[in-house]
Short mmCIF file of C-alpha atoms in Angstrom, two decimals:
data_model
loop_
_atom_site.label_atom_id
_atom_site.label_comp_id
_atom_site.label_asym_id
_atom_site.label_seq_id
_atom_site.Cartn_x
_atom_site.Cartn_y
_atom_site.Cartn_z
CA MET A 204 -8.96 46.09 -7.85
CA THR A 205 -5.22 46.38 -8.36
CA ARG A 206 -5.77 49.19 -10.85
CA VAL A 207 -7.99 51.08 -8.41
CA CYS A 208 -5.42 50.86 -5.64
CA ALA A 209 -2.70 52.09 -7.99
CA ILE A 210 -4.77 55.12 -8.95
CA ILE A 211 -5.39 56.05 -5.34
CA GLY A 212 -1.75 55.58 -4.35
CA ALA A 213 -0.65 57.91 -7.11
CA THR A 214 -3.07 60.73 -6.38
CA VAL A 215 -3.50 60.86 -2.60
CA GLY A 216 -1.00 62.94 -0.67
CA GLY A 217 -0.32 66.15 1.22
CA TRP A 218 -3.37 65.86 3.45
CA LEU A 219 -4.39 69.14 5.06
CA VAL A 220 -7.87 68.85 6.49
CA PHE A 221 -9.78 70.26 9.45
CA GLY A 222 -9.89 68.07 12.54
CA LEU A 223 -6.75 66.19 11.55
CA LEU A 224 -5.56 65.51 15.09
CA PRO A 225 -6.11 61.78 15.60
CA GLY A 226 -8.71 60.56 18.03
CA ILE A 227 -8.79 57.34 20.02
CA TRP A 228 -11.69 55.00 19.35
CA GLN A 229 -12.65 51.39 19.74
CA PRO A 230 -14.46 49.47 16.97
CA ALA A 231 -18.10 48.68 17.69
CA THR A 232 -18.57 45.10 18.80
CA ALA A 233 -22.15 44.81 17.57
CA GLN A 234 -24.14 46.52 14.86
CA ASP A 235 -27.76 46.98 13.85
CA LEU A 236 -27.44 46.19 10.17
CA SER A 237 -30.74 47.89 9.37
CA ALA A 238 -29.55 51.24 10.73
CA PRO A 239 -26.56 53.52 10.12
CA SER A 240 -23.39 52.28 11.82
CA VAL A 241 -21.92 54.30 14.67
CA VAL A 242 -18.62 54.55 16.54
CA PRO A 243 -17.81 56.78 19.53
CA VAL A 244 -15.82 59.99 19.16
CA GLU A 245 -13.16 60.40 21.81
CA GLN A 246 -11.17 63.48 22.71
CA PRO A 247 -8.24 64.23 20.37
CA ALA A 248 -4.83 62.98 21.34
CA VAL A 249 -1.45 64.52 20.65
CA PRO A 250 0.41 62.65 17.86
CA PRO A 251 3.21 60.47 19.24
CA ALA A 252 6.68 61.95 19.11
CA GLY A 253 8.55 60.96 15.98
CA GLU A 254 5.40 60.13 14.00
CA MET A 255 6.37 62.68 11.35
CA THR A 256 9.76 64.13 10.60
CA GLY A 257 10.16 67.91 10.61
CA GLN A 258 7.08 70.11 10.65
CA SER A 259 4.09 67.82 10.25
CA LEU A 260 1.14 68.54 8.03
CA ILE A 261 -0.93 68.81 11.21
CA GLU A 262 1.35 71.52 12.56
CA HIS A 263 1.35 73.29 9.21
CA LEU A 264 -2.44 73.39 9.04
CA ASN A 265 -2.91 74.36 12.68
CA HIS A 266 -0.46 77.23 12.20
CA ALA A 267 -2.45 78.46 9.20
CA LEU A 268 -5.76 78.13 11.03
CA ASP A 269 -4.46 79.87 14.16
CA LYS A 270 -3.40 82.82 12.02
CA ALA A 271 -6.75 82.86 10.29
CA LEU A 272 -8.62 82.82 13.59
CA SER A 273 -6.47 85.67 14.93
CA GLY A 274 -7.50 87.80 11.95
CA SER A 275 -4.23 88.07 10.02
CA VAL A 276 -4.37 88.50 6.25
CA GLY A 277 -4.24 85.19 4.42
CA ALA A 278 -1.21 83.98 2.52
CA VAL A 279 -0.99 81.39 -0.21
CA THR A 280 1.80 78.86 -0.12
CA GLY A 281 3.94 79.35 -3.19
CA SER A 282 1.55 81.63 -5.07
CA GLY A 283 1.24 84.89 -3.15
CA ALA A 284 -2.16 86.22 -2.10
CA MET A 285 -2.88 89.80 -3.15
CA PRO A 286 -5.44 92.10 -1.52
CA LEU A 287 -7.81 93.68 -4.02
CA VAL A 288 -8.31 97.44 -4.21
CA ALA A 289 -12.01 97.20 -3.36
CA SER A 290 -14.53 94.49 -2.58
CA ARG A 291 -17.53 93.87 -4.78
CA LYS A 292 -20.73 95.73 -3.92
CA ALA A 293 -23.15 93.32 -5.61
CA ARG A 294 -24.60 90.49 -3.55
CA PRO A 295 -22.78 87.19 -4.22
CA ALA A 296 -24.51 84.76 -6.56
CA ARG A 297 -25.67 81.52 -4.96
CA GLY A 298 -23.13 78.88 -6.00
CA PRO A 299 -23.43 75.08 -5.80
CA VAL A 300 -24.20 73.42 -2.47
CA VAL A 301 -21.44 71.20 -1.05
CA VAL A 302 -22.59 67.77 0.16
CA GLU A 303 -20.02 65.49 1.83
CA LEU A 304 -20.83 61.80 2.19
CA PHE A 305 -18.90 59.81 4.80
CA THR A 306 -19.11 56.19 3.71
CA SER A 307 -17.25 52.88 3.71
CA GLN A 308 -17.13 49.77 1.56
CA GLY A 309 -17.06 47.78 4.81
CA CYS A 310 -20.39 49.15 6.07
CA SER A 311 -23.53 47.21 5.17
CA SER A 312 -25.71 50.32 5.56
CA CYS A 313 -23.74 52.33 3.01
CA PRO A 314 -24.47 50.94 -0.51
CA PRO A 315 -28.03 52.38 -0.68
CA ALA A 316 -26.69 55.78 0.38
CA ASP A 317 -23.86 55.53 -2.17
CA GLU A 318 -26.43 54.84 -4.91
CA MET A 319 -28.60 57.77 -3.86
CA PHE A 320 -25.57 60.05 -3.54
CA ALA A 321 -24.58 59.34 -7.14
CA ARG A 322 -27.84 60.95 -8.30
CA PHE A 323 -26.99 64.12 -6.42
CA ALA A 324 -23.47 64.07 -7.86
CA ALA A 325 -25.01 64.50 -11.32
CA ARG A 326 -26.80 67.71 -10.31
CA PRO A 327 -25.18 70.99 -11.46
CA ASP A 328 -26.38 72.80 -8.32
CA VAL A 329 -24.53 70.35 -6.03
CA ILE A 330 -20.84 69.68 -5.41
CA ALA A 331 -21.01 66.10 -4.11
CA LEU A 332 -17.88 64.69 -2.47
CA SER A 333 -17.61 61.10 -1.24
CA LEU A 334 -15.12 60.61 1.62
CA HIS A 335 -14.39 57.01 2.57
CA VAL A 336 -13.53 56.41 6.23
CA ASP A 337 -11.31 53.64 7.56
CA TYR A 338 -12.92 52.58 10.83
CA TRP A 339 -14.82 49.63 9.31
CA ASP A 340 -11.72 48.10 7.70
CA TYR A 341 -11.31 45.78 10.71
CA LEU A 342 -14.37 43.78 9.59
CA GLY A 343 -12.30 42.05 6.91
CA TRP A 344 -12.33 44.38 3.91
CA GLU A 345 -9.91 47.30 3.62
CA ASP A 346 -11.64 50.03 1.64
CA PRO A 347 -9.05 51.10 -1.00
CA PHE A 348 -10.53 54.63 -1.04
CA ALA A 349 -10.44 55.10 2.75
CA GLN A 350 -8.08 57.57 4.37
CA PRO A 351 -7.56 58.26 8.10
CA ALA A 352 -7.74 61.99 7.30
CA PHE A 353 -11.36 61.58 6.22
CA THR A 354 -12.19 59.87 9.52
CA GLN A 355 -10.59 62.80 11.34
CA ARG A 356 -12.56 65.29 9.27
CA GLN A 357 -15.77 63.51 10.22
CA LYS A 358 -14.72 63.55 13.88
CA GLY A 359 -14.02 67.27 13.51
CA TYR A 360 -17.59 67.84 12.39
CA ALA A 361 -18.83 65.77 15.35
CA ARG A 362 -16.79 67.80 17.83
CA ALA A 363 -18.01 71.05 16.28
CA ALA A 364 -21.58 69.81 16.78
CA LYS A 365 -20.74 68.63 20.35
CA SER A 366 -21.62 65.07 19.38
CA ARG A 367 -19.77 62.07 20.77
CA SER A 368 -20.63 59.68 17.92
CA ILE A 369 -19.98 59.41 14.21
CA TYR A 370 -22.06 57.39 11.77
CA THR A 371 -21.87 55.80 8.36
CA PRO A 372 -23.45 56.74 6.14
CA GLN A 373 -23.54 60.39 7.12
CA MET A 374 -23.91 63.45 4.92
CA ILE A 375 -22.83 66.97 5.85
CA VAL A 376 -24.49 69.74 3.83
CA GLU A 377 -22.59 73.04 3.51
CA GLY A 378 -20.66 72.21 6.69
CA ARG A 379 -23.72 73.04 8.81
CA GLN A 380 -26.44 70.36 8.44
CA SER A 381 -26.09 66.65 9.16
CA LEU A 382 -28.10 63.76 7.75
CA ILE A 383 -27.70 60.22 9.05
CA GLY A 384 -28.59 57.47 6.59
CA GLY A 385 -29.72 57.79 2.98
CA ASP A 386 -33.02 59.66 3.00
CA GLU A 387 -33.13 61.23 -0.47
CA THR A 388 -36.12 63.45 0.29
CA ALA A 389 -34.50 64.82 3.44
CA LEU A 390 -31.25 65.51 1.59
CA ASP A 391 -33.06 67.30 -1.20
CA MET A 392 -34.83 69.48 1.39
CA MET A 393 -31.49 70.38 2.99
CA VAL A 394 -30.01 71.29 -0.38
CA ARG A 395 -33.04 73.46 -1.17
CA GLU A 396 -32.74 75.17 2.20
CA GLU A 397 -29.06 75.95 1.63
CA LYS A 398 -29.78 77.25 -1.87
CA GLY A 399 -32.21 79.70 -0.31
CA ARG A 400 -29.63 80.94 2.19
CA GLN A 401 -28.04 84.22 1.12
CA LYS A 402 -24.27 84.03 0.78
CA ALA A 403 -22.05 86.73 2.24
CA VAL A 404 -18.89 85.51 0.50
CA SER A 405 -18.34 85.93 -3.21
CA ILE A 406 -15.98 83.63 -5.12
CA SER A 407 -14.83 84.12 -8.69
CA VAL A 408 -12.72 81.61 -10.61
CA SER A 409 -11.01 82.31 -13.92
CA GLY A 410 -8.39 80.51 -15.99
CA SER A 411 -8.04 77.08 -17.54
CA ASP A 412 -5.60 74.24 -18.27
CA GLY A 413 -4.58 73.89 -14.65
CA GLN A 414 -3.84 77.59 -14.06
CA TYR A 415 -6.55 79.41 -12.12
CA GLN A 416 -7.07 82.75 -10.42
CA ILE A 417 -9.44 82.78 -7.46
CA GLU A 418 -10.93 85.97 -6.02
CA LEU A 419 -12.68 86.22 -2.66
CA SER A 420 -14.64 89.04 -1.06
CA ALA A 421 -17.20 89.31 1.72
CA ASP A 422 -20.15 91.63 2.31
CA PRO A 423 -20.58 91.98 5.21
CA PRO A 424 -17.10 91.03 6.50
CA GLN A 425 -16.96 87.66 8.22
CA PRO A 426 -16.51 87.49 12.00
CA GLN A 427 -13.80 84.83 11.81
CA GLY A 428 -11.15 83.53 9.46
CA ALA A 429 -11.47 80.81 6.85
CA ILE A 430 -9.36 78.28 5.00
CA VAL A 431 -9.28 77.91 1.23
CA GLN A 432 -9.12 74.24 0.23
CA ILE A 433 -8.73 72.48 -3.08
CA VAL A 434 -10.29 69.04 -3.39
CA ARG A 435 -9.57 66.46 -6.10
CA TYR A 436 -11.88 63.57 -6.85
CA MET A 437 -12.41 60.57 -9.10
CA PRO A 438 -15.75 61.02 -10.95
CA ALA A 439 -16.69 57.34 -11.01
CA ALA A 440 -15.44 53.98 -9.75
CA ARG A 441 -16.83 50.45 -9.79
CA VAL A 442 -15.61 48.07 -7.08
CA GLU A 443 -16.21 44.38 -6.44
CA ILE A 444 -16.13 43.85 -2.68
CA LEU A 445 -14.70 40.45 -1.83
CA ARG A 446 -14.89 40.28 1.99
CA GLY A 447 -16.63 41.83 4.95
CA GLU A 448 -20.30 42.76 5.37
CA ASN A 449 -20.73 43.61 1.69
CA ALA A 450 -18.91 40.56 0.31
CA GLY A 451 -20.06 39.64 -3.19
CA MET A 452 -21.45 43.08 -4.01
CA VAL A 453 -20.36 45.23 -6.94
CA VAL A 454 -20.86 48.89 -6.03
CA ASN A 455 -20.66 52.01 -8.18
CA TYR A 456 -19.23 55.10 -6.51
CA ALA A 457 -19.41 58.75 -7.59
CA ASN A 458 -17.03 61.63 -6.91
CA VAL A 459 -14.60 59.69 -4.71
CA VAL A 460 -12.25 62.20 -3.07
CA THR A 461 -8.58 61.45 -3.67
CA ALA A 462 -6.88 64.55 -2.22
CA TRP A 463 -7.86 67.44 0.05
CA HIS A 464 -5.38 70.31 0.42
CA ALA A 465 -5.53 73.52 2.44
CA VAL A 466 -3.88 76.06 0.13
CA ALA A 467 -4.53 79.44 1.76
CA GLU A 468 -5.80 81.21 4.81
CA TRP A 469 -8.18 84.16 4.56
CA ASP A 470 -9.22 86.68 7.19
CA GLY A 471 -12.80 86.76 5.90
CA ARG A 472 -12.72 90.51 5.53
CA THR A 473 -10.12 91.64 3.00
CA ALA A 474 -10.92 91.10 -0.68
CA THR A 475 -8.19 88.76 -1.90
CA ARG A 476 -6.91 87.23 -5.12
CA PHE A 477 -4.55 84.28 -5.47
CA ASN A 478 -3.32 81.82 -8.08
CA ALA A 479 -3.78 78.07 -8.01
CA LYS A 480 -2.00 75.48 -10.12
CA ILE A 481 -3.66 72.11 -10.65
CA GLU A 482 -1.86 69.12 -12.14
CA GLY A 483 -3.37 65.89 -13.43
CA ASP A 484 -6.71 65.02 -14.97
CA ASP A 485 -8.89 64.51 -11.89
CA PRO A 486 -11.59 67.18 -11.47
CA ALA A 487 -11.10 69.76 -8.72
CA VAL A 488 -13.18 72.15 -6.66
CA VAL A 489 -12.25 75.05 -4.39
CA ILE A 490 -13.97 75.30 -1.00
CA VAL A 491 -13.81 78.24 1.41
CA GLN A 492 -14.71 77.07 4.92
CA SER A 493 -14.84 78.92 8.22
CA ALA A 494 -12.64 77.75 11.09
CA VAL A 495 -14.32 77.09 14.44
CA PRO A 496 -12.15 77.17 17.61
CA GLY A 497 -11.69 73.75 19.20
CA LYS A 498 -9.93 72.42 22.30
CA SER A 499 -6.87 71.06 20.52
CA ALA A 500 -7.28 72.28 16.95
CA PRO A 501 -9.69 74.38 14.88
CA LEU A 502 -12.76 72.51 13.67
CA PRO A 503 -14.64 72.68 10.35
CA GLY A 504 -17.42 75.26 10.31
CA PRO A 505 -19.94 76.38 7.71
CA ILE A 506 -18.83 76.44 4.08
CA LEU A 507 -18.80 80.04 2.93
CA ALA A 508 -18.31 79.52 -0.81
CA ALA A 509 -17.39 76.81 -3.30
CA GLU A 510 -16.82 76.51 -7.03
CA ARG A 511 -15.66 73.99 -9.57
CA LEU A 512 -12.28 74.34 -11.29
CA ASN A 513 -12.97 73.33 -14.90
#
């Protein structure tokens, strides 16, 4: 367990995720252990003064998203986005389907979903990303993979769907469909449905050895802006849980997210090319996701395109 914690501490940082404004919630006092666990979603609160020095990551992301939603041409921090001369005329190829699993080592309903999710993580037509939330840590076991930013991302999805509750386990498919629990047949049907949905955004990735060039174009142009995000993950982890609801269990996890960075904003209309530099050995994927207006901050919308960085 010490080794796992050290790995996470070294790789997690620079969080820039949708729905990052913290919410106020109270832990559930009772749970139905045969059903997915649920906590209420409250309205977002403004971060206390002095919580971060200088411009916070929240402010940085909100500034980028506000510009994207207003339709300005995207810029890439440190790498320089470049508009292309012309967008592609061919229809975009259908890339892998992004499935996000919100889970916790402290939730008794989660291990079956984690096991099922690992089978989807092995599929080449799926980008499976496991995000561990922190709101079950109070039960006696602090999930070493959990990050508050992942809880806020899940709350962002709930607000976008006008839901006042969040659940574990919960899966979000392509940023648009939600599945509570671990129904493998239902998840497979959602993936098939998304694979049949025609994509308007084309993404092309070239390069290797940590140096990549990413090209984006849309046909037809998108009605709102989007954020380009790079996600890093640990392909596999095995954890012995010593306390809490799952005490005594040894659980295998797949594609545990260790870092999620917003790296560029895109207007959704102008064909654009930018460079991305990736350091370290953890696998990475690039995700282009629409930004949905929210009361206090933009919320995560449908995923427009995604690709692996090999």
